[in-house]
mmCIF file with all atom_site columns, C-alpha atoms and ligand atoms in Angstrom:
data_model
loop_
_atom_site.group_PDB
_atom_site.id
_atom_site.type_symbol
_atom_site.label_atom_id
_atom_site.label_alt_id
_atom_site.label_comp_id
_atom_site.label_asym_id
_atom_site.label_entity_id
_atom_site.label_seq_id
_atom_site.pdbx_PDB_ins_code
_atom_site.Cartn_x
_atom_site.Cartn_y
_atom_site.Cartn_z
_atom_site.occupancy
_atom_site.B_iso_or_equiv
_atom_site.pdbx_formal_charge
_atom_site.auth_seq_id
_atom_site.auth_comp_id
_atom_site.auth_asym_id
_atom_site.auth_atom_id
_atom_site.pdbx_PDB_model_num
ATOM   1   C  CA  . UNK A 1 1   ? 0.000   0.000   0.000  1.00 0.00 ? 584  UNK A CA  1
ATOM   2   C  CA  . UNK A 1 2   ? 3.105   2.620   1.097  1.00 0.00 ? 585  UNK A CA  1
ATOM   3   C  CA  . UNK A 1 3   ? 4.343   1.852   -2.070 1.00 0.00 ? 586  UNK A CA  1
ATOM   4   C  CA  . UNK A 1 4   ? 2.032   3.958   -4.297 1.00 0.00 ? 587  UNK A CA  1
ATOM   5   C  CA  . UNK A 1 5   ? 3.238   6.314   -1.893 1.00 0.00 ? 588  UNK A CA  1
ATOM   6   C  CA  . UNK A 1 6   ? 6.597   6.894   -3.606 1.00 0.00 ? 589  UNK A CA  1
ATOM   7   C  CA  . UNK A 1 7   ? 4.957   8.815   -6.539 1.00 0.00 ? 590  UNK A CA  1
ATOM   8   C  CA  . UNK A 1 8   ? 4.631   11.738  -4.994 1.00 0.00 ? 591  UNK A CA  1
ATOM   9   C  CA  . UNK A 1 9   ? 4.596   14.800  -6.312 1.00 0.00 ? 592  UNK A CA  1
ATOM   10  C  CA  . UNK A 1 10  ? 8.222   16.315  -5.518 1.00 0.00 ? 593  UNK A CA  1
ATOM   11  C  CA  . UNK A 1 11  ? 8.354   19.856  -7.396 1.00 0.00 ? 594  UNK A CA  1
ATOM   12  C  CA  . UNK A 1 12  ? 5.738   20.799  -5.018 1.00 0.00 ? 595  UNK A CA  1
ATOM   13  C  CA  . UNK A 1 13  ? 8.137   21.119  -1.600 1.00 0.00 ? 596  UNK A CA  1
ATOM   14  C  CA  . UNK A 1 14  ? 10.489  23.953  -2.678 1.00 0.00 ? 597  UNK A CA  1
ATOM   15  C  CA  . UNK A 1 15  ? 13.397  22.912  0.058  1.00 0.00 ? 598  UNK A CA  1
ATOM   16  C  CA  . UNK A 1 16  ? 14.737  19.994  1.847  1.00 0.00 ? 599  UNK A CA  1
ATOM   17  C  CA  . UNK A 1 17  ? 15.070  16.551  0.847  1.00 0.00 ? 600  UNK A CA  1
ATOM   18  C  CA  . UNK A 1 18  ? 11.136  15.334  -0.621 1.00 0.00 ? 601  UNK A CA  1
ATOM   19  C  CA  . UNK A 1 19  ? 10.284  11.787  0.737  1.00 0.00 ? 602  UNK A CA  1
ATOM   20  C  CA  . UNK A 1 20  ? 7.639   9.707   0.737  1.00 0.00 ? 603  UNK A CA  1
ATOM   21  C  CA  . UNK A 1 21  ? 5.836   11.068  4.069  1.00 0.00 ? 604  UNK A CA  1
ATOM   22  C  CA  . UNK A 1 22  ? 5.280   14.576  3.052  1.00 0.00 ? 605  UNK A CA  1
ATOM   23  C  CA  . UNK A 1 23  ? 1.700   14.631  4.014  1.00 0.00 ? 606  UNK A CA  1
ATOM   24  C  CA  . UNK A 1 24  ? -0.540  13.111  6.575  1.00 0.00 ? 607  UNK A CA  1
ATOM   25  C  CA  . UNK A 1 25  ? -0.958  9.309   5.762  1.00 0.00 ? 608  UNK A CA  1
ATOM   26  C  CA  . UNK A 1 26  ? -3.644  7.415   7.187  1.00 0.00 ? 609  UNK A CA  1
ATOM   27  C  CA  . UNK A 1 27  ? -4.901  4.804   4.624  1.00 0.00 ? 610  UNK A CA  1
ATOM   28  C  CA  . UNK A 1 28  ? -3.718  1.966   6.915  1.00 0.00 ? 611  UNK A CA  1
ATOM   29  C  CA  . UNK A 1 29  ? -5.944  3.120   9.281  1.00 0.00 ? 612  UNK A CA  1
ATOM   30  C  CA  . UNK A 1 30  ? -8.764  1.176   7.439  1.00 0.00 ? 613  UNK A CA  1
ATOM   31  C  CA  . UNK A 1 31  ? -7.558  -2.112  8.992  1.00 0.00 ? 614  UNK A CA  1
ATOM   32  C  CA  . UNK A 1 32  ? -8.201  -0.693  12.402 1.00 0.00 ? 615  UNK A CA  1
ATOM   33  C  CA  . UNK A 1 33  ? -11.755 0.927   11.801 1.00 0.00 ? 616  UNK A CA  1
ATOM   34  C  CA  . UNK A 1 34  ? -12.381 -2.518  10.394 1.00 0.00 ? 617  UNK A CA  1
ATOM   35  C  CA  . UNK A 1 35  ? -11.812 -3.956  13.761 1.00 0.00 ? 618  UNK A CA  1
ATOM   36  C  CA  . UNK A 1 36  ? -8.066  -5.290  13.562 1.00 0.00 ? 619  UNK A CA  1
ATOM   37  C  CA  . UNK A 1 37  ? -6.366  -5.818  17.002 1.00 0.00 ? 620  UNK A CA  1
ATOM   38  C  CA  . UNK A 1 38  ? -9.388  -4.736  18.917 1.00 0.00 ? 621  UNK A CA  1
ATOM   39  C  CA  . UNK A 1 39  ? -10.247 -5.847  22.226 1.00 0.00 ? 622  UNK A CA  1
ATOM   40  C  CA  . UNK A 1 40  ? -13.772 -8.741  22.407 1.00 0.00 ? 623  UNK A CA  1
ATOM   41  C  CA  . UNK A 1 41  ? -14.935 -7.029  25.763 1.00 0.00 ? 624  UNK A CA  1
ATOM   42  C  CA  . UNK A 1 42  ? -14.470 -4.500  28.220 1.00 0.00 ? 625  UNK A CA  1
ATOM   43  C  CA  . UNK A 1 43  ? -11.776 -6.208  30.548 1.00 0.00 ? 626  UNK A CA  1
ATOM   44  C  CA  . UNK A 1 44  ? -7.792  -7.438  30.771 1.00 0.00 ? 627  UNK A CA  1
ATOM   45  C  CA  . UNK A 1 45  ? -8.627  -10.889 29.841 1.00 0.00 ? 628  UNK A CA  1
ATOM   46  C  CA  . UNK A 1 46  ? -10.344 -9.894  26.760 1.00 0.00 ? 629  UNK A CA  1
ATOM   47  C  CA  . UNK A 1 47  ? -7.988  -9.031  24.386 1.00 0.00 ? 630  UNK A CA  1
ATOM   48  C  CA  . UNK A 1 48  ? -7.097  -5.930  25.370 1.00 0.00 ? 631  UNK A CA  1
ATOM   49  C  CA  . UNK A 1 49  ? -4.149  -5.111  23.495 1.00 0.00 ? 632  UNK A CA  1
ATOM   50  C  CA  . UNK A 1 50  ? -2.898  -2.290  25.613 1.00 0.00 ? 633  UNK A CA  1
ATOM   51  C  CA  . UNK A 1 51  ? -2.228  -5.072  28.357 1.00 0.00 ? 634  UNK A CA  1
ATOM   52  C  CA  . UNK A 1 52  ? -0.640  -7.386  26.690 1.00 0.00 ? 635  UNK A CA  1
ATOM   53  C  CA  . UNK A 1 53  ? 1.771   -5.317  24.986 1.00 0.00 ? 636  UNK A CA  1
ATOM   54  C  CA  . UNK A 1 54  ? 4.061   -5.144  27.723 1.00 0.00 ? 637  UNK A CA  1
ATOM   55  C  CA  . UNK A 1 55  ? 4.319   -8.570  27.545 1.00 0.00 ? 638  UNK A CA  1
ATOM   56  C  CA  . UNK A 1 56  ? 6.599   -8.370  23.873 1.00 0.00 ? 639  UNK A CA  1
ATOM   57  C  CA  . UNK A 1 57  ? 10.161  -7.439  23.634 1.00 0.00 ? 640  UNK A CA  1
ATOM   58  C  CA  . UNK A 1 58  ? 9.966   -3.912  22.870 1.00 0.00 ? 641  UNK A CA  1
ATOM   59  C  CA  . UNK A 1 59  ? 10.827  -4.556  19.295 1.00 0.00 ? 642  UNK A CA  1
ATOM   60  C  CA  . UNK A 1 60  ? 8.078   -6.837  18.842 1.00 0.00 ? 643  UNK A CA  1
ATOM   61  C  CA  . UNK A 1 61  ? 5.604   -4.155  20.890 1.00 0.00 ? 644  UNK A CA  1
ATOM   62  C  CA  . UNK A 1 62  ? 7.019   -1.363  19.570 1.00 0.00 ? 645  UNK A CA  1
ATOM   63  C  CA  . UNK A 1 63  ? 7.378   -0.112  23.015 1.00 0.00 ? 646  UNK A CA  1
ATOM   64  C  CA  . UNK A 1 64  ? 10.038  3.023   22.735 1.00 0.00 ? 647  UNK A CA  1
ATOM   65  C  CA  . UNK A 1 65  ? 10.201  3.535   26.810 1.00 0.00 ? 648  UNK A CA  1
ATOM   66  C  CA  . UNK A 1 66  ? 8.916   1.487   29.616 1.00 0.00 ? 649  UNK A CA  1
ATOM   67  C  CA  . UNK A 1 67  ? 8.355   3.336   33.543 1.00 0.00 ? 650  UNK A CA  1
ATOM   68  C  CA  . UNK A 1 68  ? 7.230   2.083   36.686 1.00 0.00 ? 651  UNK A CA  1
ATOM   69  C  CA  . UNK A 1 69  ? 3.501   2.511   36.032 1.00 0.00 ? 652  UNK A CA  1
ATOM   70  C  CA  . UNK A 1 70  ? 3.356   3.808   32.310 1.00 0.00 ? 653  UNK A CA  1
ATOM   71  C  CA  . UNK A 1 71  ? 5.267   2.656   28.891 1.00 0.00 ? 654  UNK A CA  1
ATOM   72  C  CA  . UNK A 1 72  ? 5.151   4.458   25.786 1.00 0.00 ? 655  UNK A CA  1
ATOM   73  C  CA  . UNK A 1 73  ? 4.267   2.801   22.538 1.00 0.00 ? 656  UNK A CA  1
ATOM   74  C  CA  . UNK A 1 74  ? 4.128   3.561   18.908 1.00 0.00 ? 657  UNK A CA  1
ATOM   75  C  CA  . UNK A 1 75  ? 0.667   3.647   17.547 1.00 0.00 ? 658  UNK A CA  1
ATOM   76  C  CA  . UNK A 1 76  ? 0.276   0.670   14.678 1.00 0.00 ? 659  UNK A CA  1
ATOM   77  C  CA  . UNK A 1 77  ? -2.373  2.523   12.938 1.00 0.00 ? 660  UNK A CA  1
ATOM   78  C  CA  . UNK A 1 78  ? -0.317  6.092   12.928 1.00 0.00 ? 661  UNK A CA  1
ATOM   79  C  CA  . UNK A 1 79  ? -2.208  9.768   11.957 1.00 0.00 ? 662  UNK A CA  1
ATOM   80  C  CA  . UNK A 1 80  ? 1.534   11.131  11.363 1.00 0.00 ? 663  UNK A CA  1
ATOM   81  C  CA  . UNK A 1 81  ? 4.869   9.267   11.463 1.00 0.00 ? 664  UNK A CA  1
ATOM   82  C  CA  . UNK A 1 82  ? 5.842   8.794   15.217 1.00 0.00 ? 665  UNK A CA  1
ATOM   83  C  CA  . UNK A 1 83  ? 2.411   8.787   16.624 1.00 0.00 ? 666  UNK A CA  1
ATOM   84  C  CA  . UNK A 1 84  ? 3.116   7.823   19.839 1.00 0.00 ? 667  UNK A CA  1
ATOM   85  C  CA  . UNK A 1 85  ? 1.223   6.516   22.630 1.00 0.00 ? 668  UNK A CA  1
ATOM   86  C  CA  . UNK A 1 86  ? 1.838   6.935   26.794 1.00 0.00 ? 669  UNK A CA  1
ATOM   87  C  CA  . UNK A 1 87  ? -0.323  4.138   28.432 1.00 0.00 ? 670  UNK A CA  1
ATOM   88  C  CA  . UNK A 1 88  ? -0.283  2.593   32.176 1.00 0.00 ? 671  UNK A CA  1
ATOM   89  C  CA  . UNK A 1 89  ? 0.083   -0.761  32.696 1.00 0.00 ? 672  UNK A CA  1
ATOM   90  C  CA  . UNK A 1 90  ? -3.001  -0.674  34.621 1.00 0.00 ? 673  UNK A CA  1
ATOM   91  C  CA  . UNK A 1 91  ? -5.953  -1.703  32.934 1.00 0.00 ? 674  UNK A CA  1
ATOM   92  C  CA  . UNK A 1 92  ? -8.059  1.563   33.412 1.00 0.00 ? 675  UNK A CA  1
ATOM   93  C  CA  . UNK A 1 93  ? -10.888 3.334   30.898 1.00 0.00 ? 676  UNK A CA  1
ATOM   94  C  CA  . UNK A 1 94  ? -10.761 6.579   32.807 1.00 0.00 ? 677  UNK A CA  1
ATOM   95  C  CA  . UNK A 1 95  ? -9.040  8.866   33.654 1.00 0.00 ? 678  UNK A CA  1
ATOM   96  C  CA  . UNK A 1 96  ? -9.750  9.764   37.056 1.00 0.00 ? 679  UNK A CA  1
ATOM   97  C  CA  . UNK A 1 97  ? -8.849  6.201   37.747 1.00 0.00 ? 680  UNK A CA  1
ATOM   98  C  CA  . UNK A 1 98  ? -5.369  7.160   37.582 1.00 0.00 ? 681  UNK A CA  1
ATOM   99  C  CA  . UNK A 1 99  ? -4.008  7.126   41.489 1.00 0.00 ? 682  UNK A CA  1
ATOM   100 C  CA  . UNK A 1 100 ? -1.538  10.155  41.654 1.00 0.00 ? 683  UNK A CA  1
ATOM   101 C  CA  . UNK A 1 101 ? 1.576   8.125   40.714 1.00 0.00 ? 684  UNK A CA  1
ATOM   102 C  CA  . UNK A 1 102 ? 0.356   7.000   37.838 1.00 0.00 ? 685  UNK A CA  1
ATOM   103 C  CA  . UNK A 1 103 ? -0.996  10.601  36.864 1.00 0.00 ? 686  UNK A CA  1
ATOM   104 C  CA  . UNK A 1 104 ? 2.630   12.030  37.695 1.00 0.00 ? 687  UNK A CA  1
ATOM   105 C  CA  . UNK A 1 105 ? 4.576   9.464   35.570 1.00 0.00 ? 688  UNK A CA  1
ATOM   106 C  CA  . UNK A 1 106 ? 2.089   9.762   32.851 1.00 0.00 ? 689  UNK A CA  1
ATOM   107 C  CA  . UNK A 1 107 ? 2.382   13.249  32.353 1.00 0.00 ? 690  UNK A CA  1
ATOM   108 C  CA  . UNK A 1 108 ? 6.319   12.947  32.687 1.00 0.00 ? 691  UNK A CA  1
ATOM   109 C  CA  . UNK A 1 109 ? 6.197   9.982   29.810 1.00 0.00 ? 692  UNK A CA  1
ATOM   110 C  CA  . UNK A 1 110 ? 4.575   12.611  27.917 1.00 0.00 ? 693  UNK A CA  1
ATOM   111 C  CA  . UNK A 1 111 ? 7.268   15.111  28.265 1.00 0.00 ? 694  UNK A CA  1
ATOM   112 C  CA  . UNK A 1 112 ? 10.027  12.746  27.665 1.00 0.00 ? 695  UNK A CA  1
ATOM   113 C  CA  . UNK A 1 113 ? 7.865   11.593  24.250 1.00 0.00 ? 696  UNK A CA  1
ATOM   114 C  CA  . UNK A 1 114 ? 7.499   15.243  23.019 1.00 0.00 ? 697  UNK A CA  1
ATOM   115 C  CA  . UNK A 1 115 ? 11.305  15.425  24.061 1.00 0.00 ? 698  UNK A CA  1
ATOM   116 C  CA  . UNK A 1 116 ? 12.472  12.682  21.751 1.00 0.00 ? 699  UNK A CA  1
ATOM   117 C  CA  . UNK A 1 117 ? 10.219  13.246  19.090 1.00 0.00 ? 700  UNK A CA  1
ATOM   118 C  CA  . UNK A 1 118 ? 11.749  16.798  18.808 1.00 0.00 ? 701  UNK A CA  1
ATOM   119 C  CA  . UNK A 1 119 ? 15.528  15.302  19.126 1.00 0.00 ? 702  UNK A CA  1
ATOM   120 C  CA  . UNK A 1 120 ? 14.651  12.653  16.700 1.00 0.00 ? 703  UNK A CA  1
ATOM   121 C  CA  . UNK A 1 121 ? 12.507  14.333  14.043 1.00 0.00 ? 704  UNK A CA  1
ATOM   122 C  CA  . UNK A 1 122 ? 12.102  18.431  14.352 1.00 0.00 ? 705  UNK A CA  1
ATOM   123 C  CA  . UNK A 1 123 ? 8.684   18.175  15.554 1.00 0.00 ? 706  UNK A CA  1
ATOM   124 C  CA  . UNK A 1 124 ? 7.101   21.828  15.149 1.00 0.00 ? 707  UNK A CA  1
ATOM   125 C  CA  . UNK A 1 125 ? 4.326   21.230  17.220 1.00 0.00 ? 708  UNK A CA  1
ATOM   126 C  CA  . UNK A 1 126 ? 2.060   18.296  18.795 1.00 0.00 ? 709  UNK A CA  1
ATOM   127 C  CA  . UNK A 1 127 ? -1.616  17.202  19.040 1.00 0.00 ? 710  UNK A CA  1
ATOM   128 C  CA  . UNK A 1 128 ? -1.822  15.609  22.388 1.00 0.00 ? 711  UNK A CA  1
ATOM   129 C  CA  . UNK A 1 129 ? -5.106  14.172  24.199 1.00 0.00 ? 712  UNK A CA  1
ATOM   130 C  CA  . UNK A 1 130 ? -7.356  11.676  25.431 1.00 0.00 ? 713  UNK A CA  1
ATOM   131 C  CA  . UNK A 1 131 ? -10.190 10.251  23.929 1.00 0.00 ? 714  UNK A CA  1
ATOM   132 C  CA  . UNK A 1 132 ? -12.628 9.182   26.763 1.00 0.00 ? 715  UNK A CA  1
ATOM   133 C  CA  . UNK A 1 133 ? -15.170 6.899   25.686 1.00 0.00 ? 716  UNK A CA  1
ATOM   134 C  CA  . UNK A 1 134 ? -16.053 5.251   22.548 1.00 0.00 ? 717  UNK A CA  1
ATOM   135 C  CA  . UNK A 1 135 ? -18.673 8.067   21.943 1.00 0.00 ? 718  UNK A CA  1
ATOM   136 C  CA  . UNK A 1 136 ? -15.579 10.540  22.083 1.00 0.00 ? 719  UNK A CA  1
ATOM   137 C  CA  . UNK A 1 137 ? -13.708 8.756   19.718 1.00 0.00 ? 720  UNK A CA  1
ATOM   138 C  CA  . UNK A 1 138 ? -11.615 6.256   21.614 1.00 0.00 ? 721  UNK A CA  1
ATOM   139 C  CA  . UNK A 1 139 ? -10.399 2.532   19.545 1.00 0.00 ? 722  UNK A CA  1
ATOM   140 C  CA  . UNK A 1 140 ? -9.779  1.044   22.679 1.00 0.00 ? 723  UNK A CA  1
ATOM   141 C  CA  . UNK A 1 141 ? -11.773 2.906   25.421 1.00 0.00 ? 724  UNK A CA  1
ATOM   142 C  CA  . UNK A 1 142 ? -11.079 0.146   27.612 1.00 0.00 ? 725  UNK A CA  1
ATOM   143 C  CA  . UNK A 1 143 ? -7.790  0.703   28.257 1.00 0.00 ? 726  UNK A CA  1
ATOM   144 C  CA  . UNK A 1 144 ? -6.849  4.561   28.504 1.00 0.00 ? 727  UNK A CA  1
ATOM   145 C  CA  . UNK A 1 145 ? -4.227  6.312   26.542 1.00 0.00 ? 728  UNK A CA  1
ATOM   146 C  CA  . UNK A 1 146 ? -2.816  9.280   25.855 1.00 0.00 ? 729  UNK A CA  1
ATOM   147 C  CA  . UNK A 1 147 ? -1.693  10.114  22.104 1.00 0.00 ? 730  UNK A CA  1
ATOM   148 C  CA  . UNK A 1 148 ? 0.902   11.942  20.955 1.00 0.00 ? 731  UNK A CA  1
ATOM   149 C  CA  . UNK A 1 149 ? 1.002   12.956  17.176 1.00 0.00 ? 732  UNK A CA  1
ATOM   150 C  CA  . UNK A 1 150 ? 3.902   15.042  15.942 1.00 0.00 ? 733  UNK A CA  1
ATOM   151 C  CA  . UNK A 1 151 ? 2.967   17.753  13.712 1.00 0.00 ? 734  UNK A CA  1
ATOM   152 C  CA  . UNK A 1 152 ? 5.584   19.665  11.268 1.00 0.00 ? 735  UNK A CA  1
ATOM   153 C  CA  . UNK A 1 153 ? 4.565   23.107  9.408  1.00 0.00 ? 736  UNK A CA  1
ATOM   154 C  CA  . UNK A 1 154 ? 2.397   21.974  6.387  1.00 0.00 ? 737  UNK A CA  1
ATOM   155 C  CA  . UNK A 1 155 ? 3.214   18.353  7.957  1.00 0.00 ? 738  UNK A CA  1
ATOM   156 C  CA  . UNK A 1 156 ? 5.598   18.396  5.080  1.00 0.00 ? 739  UNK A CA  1
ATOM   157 C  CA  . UNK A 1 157 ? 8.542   16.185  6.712  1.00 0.00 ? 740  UNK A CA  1
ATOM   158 C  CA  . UNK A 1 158 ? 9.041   13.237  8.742  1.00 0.00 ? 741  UNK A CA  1
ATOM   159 C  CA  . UNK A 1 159 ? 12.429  11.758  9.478  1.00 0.00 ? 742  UNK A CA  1
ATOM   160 C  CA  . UNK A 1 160 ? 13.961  11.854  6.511  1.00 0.00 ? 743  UNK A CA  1
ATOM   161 C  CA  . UNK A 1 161 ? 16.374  8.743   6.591  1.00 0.00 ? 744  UNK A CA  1
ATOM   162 C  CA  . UNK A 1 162 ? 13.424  5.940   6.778  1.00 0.00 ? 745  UNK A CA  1
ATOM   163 C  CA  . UNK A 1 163 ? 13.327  6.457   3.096  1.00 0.00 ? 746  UNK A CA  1
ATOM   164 C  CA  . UNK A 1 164 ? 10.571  6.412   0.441  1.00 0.00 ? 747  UNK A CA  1
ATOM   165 C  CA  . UNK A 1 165 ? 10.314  2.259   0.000  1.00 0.00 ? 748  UNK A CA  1
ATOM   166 C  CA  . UNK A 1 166 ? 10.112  0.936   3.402  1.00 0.00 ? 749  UNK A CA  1
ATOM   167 C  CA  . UNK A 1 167 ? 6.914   -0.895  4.167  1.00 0.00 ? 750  UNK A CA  1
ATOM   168 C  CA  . UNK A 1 168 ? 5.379   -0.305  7.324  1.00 0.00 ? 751  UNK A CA  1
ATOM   169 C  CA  . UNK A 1 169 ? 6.307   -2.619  9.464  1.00 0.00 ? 752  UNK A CA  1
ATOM   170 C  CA  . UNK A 1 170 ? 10.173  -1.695  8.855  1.00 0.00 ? 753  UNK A CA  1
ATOM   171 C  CA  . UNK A 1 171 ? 8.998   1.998   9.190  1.00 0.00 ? 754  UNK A CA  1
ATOM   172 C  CA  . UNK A 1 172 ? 7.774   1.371   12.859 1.00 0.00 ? 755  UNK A CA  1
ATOM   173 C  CA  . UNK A 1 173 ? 10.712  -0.080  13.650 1.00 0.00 ? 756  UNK A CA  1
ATOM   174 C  CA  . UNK A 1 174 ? 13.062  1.957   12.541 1.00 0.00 ? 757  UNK A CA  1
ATOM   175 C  CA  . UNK A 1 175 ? 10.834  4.877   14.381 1.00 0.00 ? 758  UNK A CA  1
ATOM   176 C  CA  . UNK A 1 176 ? 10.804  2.943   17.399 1.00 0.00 ? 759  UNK A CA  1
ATOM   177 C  CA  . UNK A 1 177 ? 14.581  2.571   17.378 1.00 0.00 ? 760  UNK A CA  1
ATOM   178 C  CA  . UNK A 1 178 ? 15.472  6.339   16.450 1.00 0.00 ? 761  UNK A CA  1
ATOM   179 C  CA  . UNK A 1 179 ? 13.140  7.025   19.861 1.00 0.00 ? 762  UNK A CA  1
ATOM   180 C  CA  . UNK A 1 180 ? 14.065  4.628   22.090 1.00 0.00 ? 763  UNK A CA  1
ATOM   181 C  CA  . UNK A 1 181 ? 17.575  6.201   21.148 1.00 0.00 ? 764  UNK A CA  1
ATOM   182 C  CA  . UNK A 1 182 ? 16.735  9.565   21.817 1.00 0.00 ? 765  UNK A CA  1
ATOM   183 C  CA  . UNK A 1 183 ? 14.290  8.918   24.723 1.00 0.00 ? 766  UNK A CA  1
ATOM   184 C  CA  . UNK A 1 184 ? 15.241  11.280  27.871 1.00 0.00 ? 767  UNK A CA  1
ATOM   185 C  CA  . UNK A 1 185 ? 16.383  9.680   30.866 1.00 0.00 ? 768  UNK A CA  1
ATOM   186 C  CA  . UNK A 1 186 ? 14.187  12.535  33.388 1.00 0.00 ? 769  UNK A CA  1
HETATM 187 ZN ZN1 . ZN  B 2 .   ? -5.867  -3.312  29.095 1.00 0.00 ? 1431 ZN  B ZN1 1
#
């Protein structure tokens, strides 16, 4: 699918090197509103991918940092190129479930993320939030989340060196990598 991606249009982007994630890209998102990787029921044991996560090497996960009571993971199903995710391991919907420890190291995660993401990739700016509730929006309102999605002027550039012919999958990891590289240690 990424691969019809490579034909775009170059002479548009007046400076910089053009590559193949010059624009928002979402048409792999399909496989998620069609109900890949989603969770059967409301609780841990129901294949709540959030939870078992954690579980993976982070290479397999994706996971670019792991704390005490949060971890932050690259979204599969991305709105920009290191759309990130900071999730406890707790399995919690809402927000105010959050005890004060895992509010604090949440909200440091999310530093950290916005932190690497600007080391790693120039970030401009960021669209950061919470969807509570499936009415609001949420995949997986089971299991709370807070997004992170990098944002560049125009959303004209994303880490150049990935390249224009990498398939997903290698994208993500090579993301994950340049992060977990990168990733603040306070
Ligand atoms: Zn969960």
């Amino acid at each position: 699918m990424l691969q019809s991606m490579t034909s775009e249009p170059e002479q548009q982007f007046g400076v910089g090197a053009p590559d193949a994630f010059q624009r928002l890209w979402t048409p792999h998102r399909m496989a998620y509103i069609q109900g890949e990787n989603k969770p059967t029921g409301p609780g841990a044991a129901d294949g709540c991918p959030f939870c078992s996560i954690p579980a993976k090497s982070d290479e397999d996960g994706l996971i670019v940092a792991r704390g005490e009571l949060v971890y932050a993971v690259l979204n599969l199903y991305p709105y920009n190129g290191g759309h990130l995710m900071v999730v406890p391991f707790r399995h919690v919907a809402d927000y105010t479930e959050l005890d004060e420890a895992e509010t604090a190291e949440l909200a440091a995660f999310t530093k950290r993320a916005m932190r690497a993401l600007r080391t790693a990739s120039g970030a401009h700016g960021f669209n950061i939030g919470m969807n509570q509730g499936s009415t609001a929006g949420a995949g997986i309102a089971a299991h709370l989340h807070q997004h992170l999605v990098p944002r560049w002027g125009g959303d004209t550039n994303f880490m150049p060196v990935v390249g224009h012919t990498k398939v997903l999958p290698q994208l993500l990891a090579d993301t994950r990598k340049m992060l977990a590289d990168v990733w603040p240690t306070v």
